[in-house]
Amino acid sequence: MSEILITGARLYGTGDPVDVLVADGHIAEIAAVGATAAPKSARLLRAQGRVLLPGFVDLHTHLREPGREDTETIETGSAAAALGGYTAVFAMANTDPVADNAVVVEHVWRRGREVGLVDVHPVGAVTVGLAGERLAELGTMAKSAAGVRMFSDDGHCVSDPLLMRRALEYSTALDVVVAQHAEEPRLTVGAQAHEGERASRLGYAGWPSSAEETIVARDCLLARHAGARLHVCHVSTSGTVDVLSWAKELGTDVSAEVTPHHLLLTDERLATYDPVNKVNPPLRAERDVLALRRALADGVLDCVATDHAPHAPQDKDSEWAAARPGMLGLQTALSIVVETMLRPGLLDWRGVARVMSERPAEIAGLPDQGRPLAQGEPANLVLVDPDAEWTVRGGELASIAANTPYEGMRLPAVVSATLLRGRLTSLEGKIV
Amino acid sequence: MRHLLGTEGLDVDIATAVLDTADELKRTLLGREVRKLPTLRGRTVVSLFYENSTRTRVSFEIAGKWMSADVVNVSASSSSVGKGESLRDTALTLAAAGADCVVVRHPASGAAHRLAGWLEDNGTSVVNAGDGTHEHPTQALLDAATLRERLGGLAGRRVAIVGDVLHSRVARSNVHLLTTLGAEVVLIAPPTLLPVGVGAWPVTVSHDLDAELPAVDAVMMLRVQAERMHGGFFPSAREYSIAYGLSEARQRLLSEHAVVLHPGPMLRGMEIASSVADAASAAITEQVRNGVHVRMAVLYHLLAGDNTAGAADAATATRTHGGEA
Ligand SMILES: [Zn+2]
């Protein structure tokens, strides 16, 4: 395998610029600029002024294949991931057919390997058909070639407390994590937007914060009882932060993610009537956004996950109630994290690496991702230009769909290059 | 005025101009045998209803016809939401076919705003004839016209809106318009039928109808939909009627000049006693009559003359053309 010499980058954005020699899929050497024993044949990657981080890991991606290849495929989604600085993504199970069996999860995993731009880890469904009635074959999926590490009915909540208890208990024998889309369905019948004054005025049925908080509280107690590992998807309310903080103090093995859009956007967006802003859980109030940022900074929230959700134009360009919830996220995640966390000083680059690379890899139990930037470690890397800016154009993103709420926005930080096991997958905004 | 999508943010001068035009039209047409003005001759108004509402649709249809507009009714099944032809494609088709104005009733909140967005480049006006639980601006305008007529004005008047505020687009539109026109609004409902965050609205809130009635100049009763009664919003129709129904005994608490309104259709006996609905204090049939004039005024302001046309121009226009009918 050919070598790459990354020259002049700053590790985690700190210290003196260094040269990083990548060979055989690993970091072969880190030395002062000009001091490595790089062979003449090594490809040179000029990285002056750039920040080097471990490649990002997304625990929450919708790749839509199989079933909705008109909106995203494993290939286009992998490209979006590579361009966004990701080296591993977890593909949610709500495909058609549902990823509730070994055949589908192995298909997704194999297809990801064929494309080869990012490690695609299929998430297995917790229940058959995401129906919330009986457990899917978690063990078979975990032991399949896909080696499923995470199970979730995302899009739906496993709302039956007995079934959730069983899923958590059963998972302890498999060393996997159960990820919950926390939404008490009886409290969100017809829900269209964050329950609050804005939704009331616009006549949208409300999605109350308590519908998320009650499920998170219940699941934390169930996980503690079962001695299981629980992961909470896309936390959206300040009340959930309080519940998680309390559960963690009690020693519950719970982790939680927050999406970039919940860190930036509020229910003020409802006034546009444009369903590009419709997402589940919904965009919340300003105080929730501020609480989520603080919680991500202090570790109550473990990581950032995109909930990348491509949709066809006809499923979005409609009246609000008829539109599907979800927005693109893979290519804008870093910029939103920089905008909401780094620029205000809530996280430094080391913190960004923690919430976008290290913690998600730990939560999912990936041994070769989110590793320290050190000699001998796998070369899953992302190089970021912290001073560059870019303008979001949905039509220019790698996804087939274009449903981004950031259309036309100018965002900070640009992914210069992504390396998967020592091989360039993206360079200066292009797939390699 | 390009569209009438809601009363939230509706300029007080425009609202007053529409109400003045409606008064003028009512006077102009009073006692005439042929109630037809040529004002909108050659203009096409399409009523696009995704929900059944005979009274609103007929009211717009008559309003259009009395202005000599060509009125086309399109009934679309509400089941086409999310399937079949999209609202967007329907809107573009109607615009391409030459609609000058689309009057839309839709079960989804915000649908009229979306429609206006899609028709941005077509020059087609949109009138919101009720979108989900959001707004119903012409209902609020006809209520205001009726109250102005009965009370001589709205500034400083106190209006009670009673019942299912949570699901009522009529209530939302009235809250905005009445407060814009200088009235005070008190919402009276059980806590389960009040919207979350209502504390931020420019209204007062009460759960005690008896305590409020003596001090109000008007009572606007809201419709309680049958499915709410079994939806756990309140224990029973009987208990609702006891606490929030406008009974004869309650009518006696009202001051002599107070007006009773109901957007219809009424649940007699439960929301309002039959005798109260038929009493002289009730302005329910006037609401229907004024509905036509208000909708004529809205169509006039959207489709005739330039956007700055005020009440005086409208009256002149109607008088000028009046003789030709
Ligand atoms: Zn979800």
PDB file of C-alpha atoms in Angstrom, chain A residues 24-170:
ATOM      1  CA  ASP A  24      -0.270   0.211   5.663  1.00  0.00           C
ATOM      2  CA  GLY A  25      -3.505   1.690   6.936  1.00  0.00           C
ATOM      3  CA  HIS A  26      -1.905   2.990  10.104  1.00  0.00           C
ATOM      4  CA  ILE A  27      -0.194   6.058  11.464  1.00  0.00           C
ATOM      5  CA  ALA A  28       3.441   5.068  10.901  1.00  0.00           C
ATOM      6  CA  GLU A  29       5.070   8.143  12.337  1.00  0.00           C
ATOM      7  CA  ILE A  30       4.358  11.554  13.802  1.00  0.00           C
ATOM      8  CA  ALA A  31       7.280  13.972  13.777  1.00  0.00           C
ATOM      9  CA  ALA A  32       8.264  17.612  13.488  1.00  0.00           C
ATOM     10  CA  VAL A  33       7.698  19.084  10.027  1.00  0.00           C
ATOM     11  CA  GLY A  34      10.293  17.650   7.641  1.00  0.00           C
ATOM     12  CA  ALA A  35      11.563  15.101  10.141  1.00  0.00           C
ATOM     13  CA  THR A  36       9.767  11.886   9.137  1.00  0.00           C
ATOM     14  CA  ALA A  37      11.431   9.083   7.247  1.00  0.00           C
ATOM     15  CA  ALA A  38       8.813   9.309   4.484  1.00  0.00           C
ATOM     16  CA  PRO A  39       9.847   7.637   1.259  1.00  0.00           C
ATOM     17  CA  LYS A  40      10.068   9.783  -1.886  1.00  0.00           C
ATOM     18  CA  SER A  41       7.107   7.882  -3.355  1.00  0.00           C
ATOM     19  CA  ALA A  42       4.809   9.030  -0.520  1.00  0.00           C
ATOM     20  CA  ARG A  43       1.850  11.125  -1.636  1.00  0.00           C
ATOM     21  CA  LEU A  44       2.085  14.582  -0.147  1.00  0.00           C
ATOM     22  CA  LEU A  45      -0.962  16.113   1.501  1.00  0.00           C
ATOM     23  CA  ARG A  46      -0.246  19.750   2.314  1.00  0.00           C
ATOM     24  CA  ALA A  47      -2.076  20.523   5.517  1.00  0.00           C
ATOM     25  CA  GLN A  48      -0.717  23.864   6.699  1.00  0.00           C
ATOM     26  CA  GLY A  49      -3.311  25.561   8.878  1.00  0.00           C
ATOM     27  CA  ARG A  50      -5.407  22.414   8.956  1.00  0.00           C
ATOM     28  CA  VAL A  51      -6.631  20.452  11.955  1.00  0.00           C
ATOM     29  CA  LEU A  52      -6.191  16.672  12.065  1.00  0.00           C
ATOM     30  CA  LEU A  53      -8.797  14.613  13.922  1.00  0.00           C
ATOM     31  CA  PRO A  54      -9.799  10.973  14.085  1.00  0.00           C
ATOM     32  CA  GLY A  55     -12.448  10.219  11.427  1.00  0.00           C
ATOM     33  CA  PHE A  56     -16.002  10.897  12.512  1.00  0.00           C
ATOM     34  CA  VAL A  57     -18.420   8.133  13.496  1.00  0.00           C
ATOM     35  CA  ASP A  58     -22.165   8.605  12.994  1.00  0.00           C
ATOM     36  CA  LEU A  59     -24.394   6.422  15.138  1.00  0.00           C
ATOM     37  CA  HIS A  60     -27.553   7.526  13.358  1.00  0.00           C
ATOM     38  CA  THR A  61     -27.755   7.529   9.546  1.00  0.00           C
ATOM     39  CA  HIS A  62     -30.633   6.668   7.243  1.00  0.00           C
ATOM     40  CA  LEU A  63     -29.192   5.302   3.987  1.00  0.00           C
ATOM     41  CA  ARG A  64     -32.595   4.280   2.519  1.00  0.00           C
ATOM     42  CA  GLU A  65     -31.202   1.199   0.756  1.00  0.00           C
ATOM     43  CA  PRO A  66     -32.937  -1.192   0.394  1.00  0.00           C
ATOM     44  CA  GLY A  67     -36.301   0.293  -0.531  1.00  0.00           C
ATOM     45  CA  ARG A  68     -35.955   3.988  -1.252  1.00  0.00           C
ATOM     46  CA  GLU A  69     -32.994   4.127  -3.592  1.00  0.00           C
ATOM     47  CA  ASP A  70     -34.647   7.131  -5.250  1.00  0.00           C
ATOM     48  CA  THR A  71     -33.662   9.209  -2.197  1.00  0.00           C
ATOM     49  CA  GLU A  72     -30.322   7.677  -1.149  1.00  0.00           C
ATOM     50  CA  THR A  73     -28.254   4.588  -1.759  1.00  0.00           C
ATOM     51  CA  ILE A  74     -25.472   3.051   0.268  1.00  0.00           C
ATOM     52  CA  GLU A  75     -23.156   4.443  -2.409  1.00  0.00           C
ATOM     53  CA  THR A  76     -24.429   8.041  -2.372  1.00  0.00           C
ATOM     54  CA  GLY A  77     -24.829   8.030   1.405  1.00  0.00           C
ATOM     55  CA  SER A  78     -21.274   6.719   1.794  1.00  0.00           C
ATOM     56  CA  ALA A  79     -20.057   9.534  -0.451  1.00  0.00           C
ATOM     57  CA  ALA A  80     -21.907  12.108   1.660  1.00  0.00           C
ATOM     58  CA  ALA A  81     -20.323  10.567   4.757  1.00  0.00           C
ATOM     59  CA  ALA A  82     -16.797  10.628   3.321  1.00  0.00           C
ATOM     60  CA  LEU A  83     -17.224  14.236   2.228  1.00  0.00           C
ATOM     61  CA  GLY A  84     -18.496  15.086   5.706  1.00  0.00           C
ATOM     62  CA  GLY A  85     -15.376  13.617   7.344  1.00  0.00           C
ATOM     63  CA  TYR A  86     -16.907  10.312   8.464  1.00  0.00           C
ATOM     64  CA  THR A  87     -15.118   6.996   8.440  1.00  0.00           C
ATOM     65  CA  ALA A  88     -17.951   4.934   9.943  1.00  0.00           C
ATOM     66  CA  VAL A  89     -21.728   5.245   9.905  1.00  0.00           C
ATOM     67  CA  PHE A  90     -24.542   3.222  11.437  1.00  0.00           C
ATOM     68  CA  ALA A  91     -27.353   2.634   8.952  1.00  0.00           C
ATOM     69  CA  MET A  92     -30.752   2.631  10.639  1.00  0.00           C
ATOM     70  CA  ALA A  93     -33.015  -0.373  10.273  1.00  0.00           C
ATOM     71  CA  ASN A  94     -36.162   1.330   8.951  1.00  0.00           C
ATOM     72  CA  THR A  95     -35.521   0.261   5.374  1.00  0.00           C
ATOM     73  CA  ASP A  96     -37.889  -1.687   3.130  1.00  0.00           C
ATOM     74  CA  PRO A  97     -37.553  -4.556   3.822  1.00  0.00           C
ATOM     75  CA  VAL A  98     -36.750  -3.754   7.441  1.00  0.00           C
ATOM     76  CA  ALA A  99     -33.283  -4.721   8.675  1.00  0.00           C
ATOM     77  CA  ASP A 100     -34.724  -7.143  11.219  1.00  0.00           C
ATOM     78  CA  ASN A 101     -32.903 -10.253  10.013  1.00  0.00           C
ATOM     79  CA  ALA A 102     -29.447 -11.465   9.056  1.00  0.00           C
ATOM     80  CA  VAL A 103     -30.116 -11.352   5.307  1.00  0.00           C
ATOM     81  CA  VAL A 104     -30.835  -7.637   5.203  1.00  0.00           C
ATOM     82  CA  VAL A 105     -28.118  -6.575   7.642  1.00  0.00           C
ATOM     83  CA  GLU A 106     -25.542  -8.649   5.740  1.00  0.00           C
ATOM     84  CA  HIS A 107     -26.655  -7.085   2.475  1.00  0.00           C
ATOM     85  CA  VAL A 108     -26.198  -3.577   3.851  1.00  0.00           C
ATOM     86  CA  TRP A 109     -22.838  -4.441   5.356  1.00  0.00           C
ATOM     87  CA  ARG A 110     -21.563  -6.097   2.144  1.00  0.00           C
ATOM     88  CA  ARG A 111     -22.764  -3.250  -0.039  1.00  0.00           C
ATOM     89  CA  GLY A 112     -20.976  -0.821   2.264  1.00  0.00           C
ATOM     90  CA  ARG A 113     -17.751  -2.792   1.862  1.00  0.00           C
ATOM     91  CA  GLU A 114     -18.088  -2.885  -1.916  1.00  0.00           C
ATOM     92  CA  VAL A 115     -18.492   0.888  -2.039  1.00  0.00           C
ATOM     93  CA  GLY A 116     -15.580   1.197   0.355  1.00  0.00           C
ATOM     94  CA  LEU A 117     -15.861   4.892   1.223  1.00  0.00           C
ATOM     95  CA  VAL A 118     -16.870   4.460   4.833  1.00  0.00           C
ATOM     96  CA  ASP A 119     -17.503   1.535   7.182  1.00  0.00           C
ATOM     97  CA  VAL A 120     -21.241   0.922   6.998  1.00  0.00           C
ATOM     98  CA  HIS A 121     -22.507  -0.808  10.117  1.00  0.00           C
ATOM     99  CA  PRO A 122     -26.112  -1.893   9.877  1.00  0.00           C
ATOM    100  CA  VAL A 123     -28.320  -1.238  12.880  1.00  0.00           C
ATOM    101  CA  GLY A 124     -30.647  -4.170  13.507  1.00  0.00           C
ATOM    102  CA  ALA A 125     -34.295  -3.685  14.367  1.00  0.00           C
ATOM    103  CA  VAL A 126     -35.251  -4.450  17.966  1.00  0.00           C
ATOM    104  CA  THR A 127     -38.633  -5.857  16.973  1.00  0.00           C
ATOM    105  CA  VAL A 128     -39.845  -7.700  13.902  1.00  0.00           C
ATOM    106  CA  GLY A 129     -40.897  -5.216  11.221  1.00  0.00           C
ATOM    107  CA  LEU A 130     -40.395  -2.347  13.715  1.00  0.00           C
ATOM    108  CA  ALA A 131     -43.891  -3.292  14.841  1.00  0.00           C
ATOM    109  CA  GLY A 132     -43.084  -3.235  18.540  1.00  0.00           C
ATOM    110  CA  GLU A 133     -44.693  -6.618  19.111  1.00  0.00           C
ATOM    111  CA  ARG A 134     -41.994  -9.284  19.315  1.00  0.00           C
ATOM    112  CA  LEU A 135     -38.221  -9.299  19.432  1.00  0.00           C
ATOM    113  CA  ALA A 136     -36.281  -9.659  16.206  1.00  0.00           C
ATOM    114  CA  GLU A 137     -33.491 -12.233  16.138  1.00  0.00           C
ATOM    115  CA  LEU A 138     -30.958 -10.008  17.825  1.00  0.00           C
ATOM    116  CA  GLY A 139     -28.471 -12.821  18.428  1.00  0.00           C
ATOM    117  CA  THR A 140     -28.517 -14.015  14.825  1.00  0.00           C
ATOM    118  CA  MET A 141     -27.900 -10.494  13.575  1.00  0.00           C
ATOM    119  CA  ALA A 142     -25.144  -9.886  16.133  1.00  0.00           C
ATOM    120  CA  LYS A 143     -23.381 -13.084  15.107  1.00  0.00           C
ATOM    121  CA  SER A 144     -23.908 -12.602  11.366  1.00  0.00           C
ATOM    122  CA  ALA A 145     -21.108 -11.442   9.081  1.00  0.00           C
ATOM    123  CA  ALA A 146     -22.411  -7.905   9.630  1.00  0.00           C
ATOM    124  CA  GLY A 147     -21.617  -8.232  13.347  1.00  0.00           C
ATOM    125  CA  VAL A 148     -24.463  -5.955  14.397  1.00  0.00           C
ATOM    126  CA  ARG A 149     -23.422  -3.821  17.368  1.00  0.00           C
ATOM    127  CA  MET A 150     -26.501  -1.696  17.825  1.00  0.00           C
ATOM    128  CA  PHE A 151     -30.234  -2.332  17.696  1.00  0.00           C
ATOM    129  CA  SER A 152     -32.974   0.236  17.261  1.00  0.00           C
ATOM    130  CA  ASP A 153     -36.528   0.562  15.992  1.00  0.00           C
ATOM    131  CA  ASP A 154     -35.706   4.190  15.199  1.00  0.00           C
ATOM    132  CA  GLY A 155     -38.580   6.017  13.624  1.00  0.00           C
ATOM    133  CA  HIS A 156     -40.670   4.159  16.173  1.00  0.00           C
ATOM    134  CA  CYS A 157     -40.350   3.891  19.926  1.00  0.00           C
ATOM    135  CA  VAL A 158     -40.292   0.502  21.609  1.00  0.00           C
ATOM    136  CA  SER A 159     -43.083   1.808  23.785  1.00  0.00           C
ATOM    137  CA  ASP A 160     -44.251  -1.420  25.458  1.00  0.00           C
ATOM    138  CA  PRO A 161     -42.326  -1.407  28.747  1.00  0.00           C
ATOM    139  CA  LEU A 162     -42.260  -5.181  29.022  1.00  0.00           C
ATOM    140  CA  LEU A 163     -40.869  -5.612  25.520  1.00  0.00           C
ATOM    141  CA  MET A 164     -38.256  -2.923  26.186  1.00  0.00           C
ATOM    142  CA  ARG A 165     -37.269  -4.687  29.395  1.00  0.00           C
ATOM    143  CA  ARG A 166     -36.843  -7.965  27.515  1.00  0.00           C
ATOM    144  CA  ALA A 167     -34.818  -6.306  24.741  1.00  0.00           C
ATOM    145  CA  LEU A 168     -32.474  -4.739  27.274  1.00  0.00           C
ATOM    146  CA  GLU A 169     -32.122  -7.961  29.273  1.00  0.00           C
ATOM    147  CA  TYR A 170     -31.551 -10.075  26.173  1.00  0.00           C
TER     148      TYR A 170
END
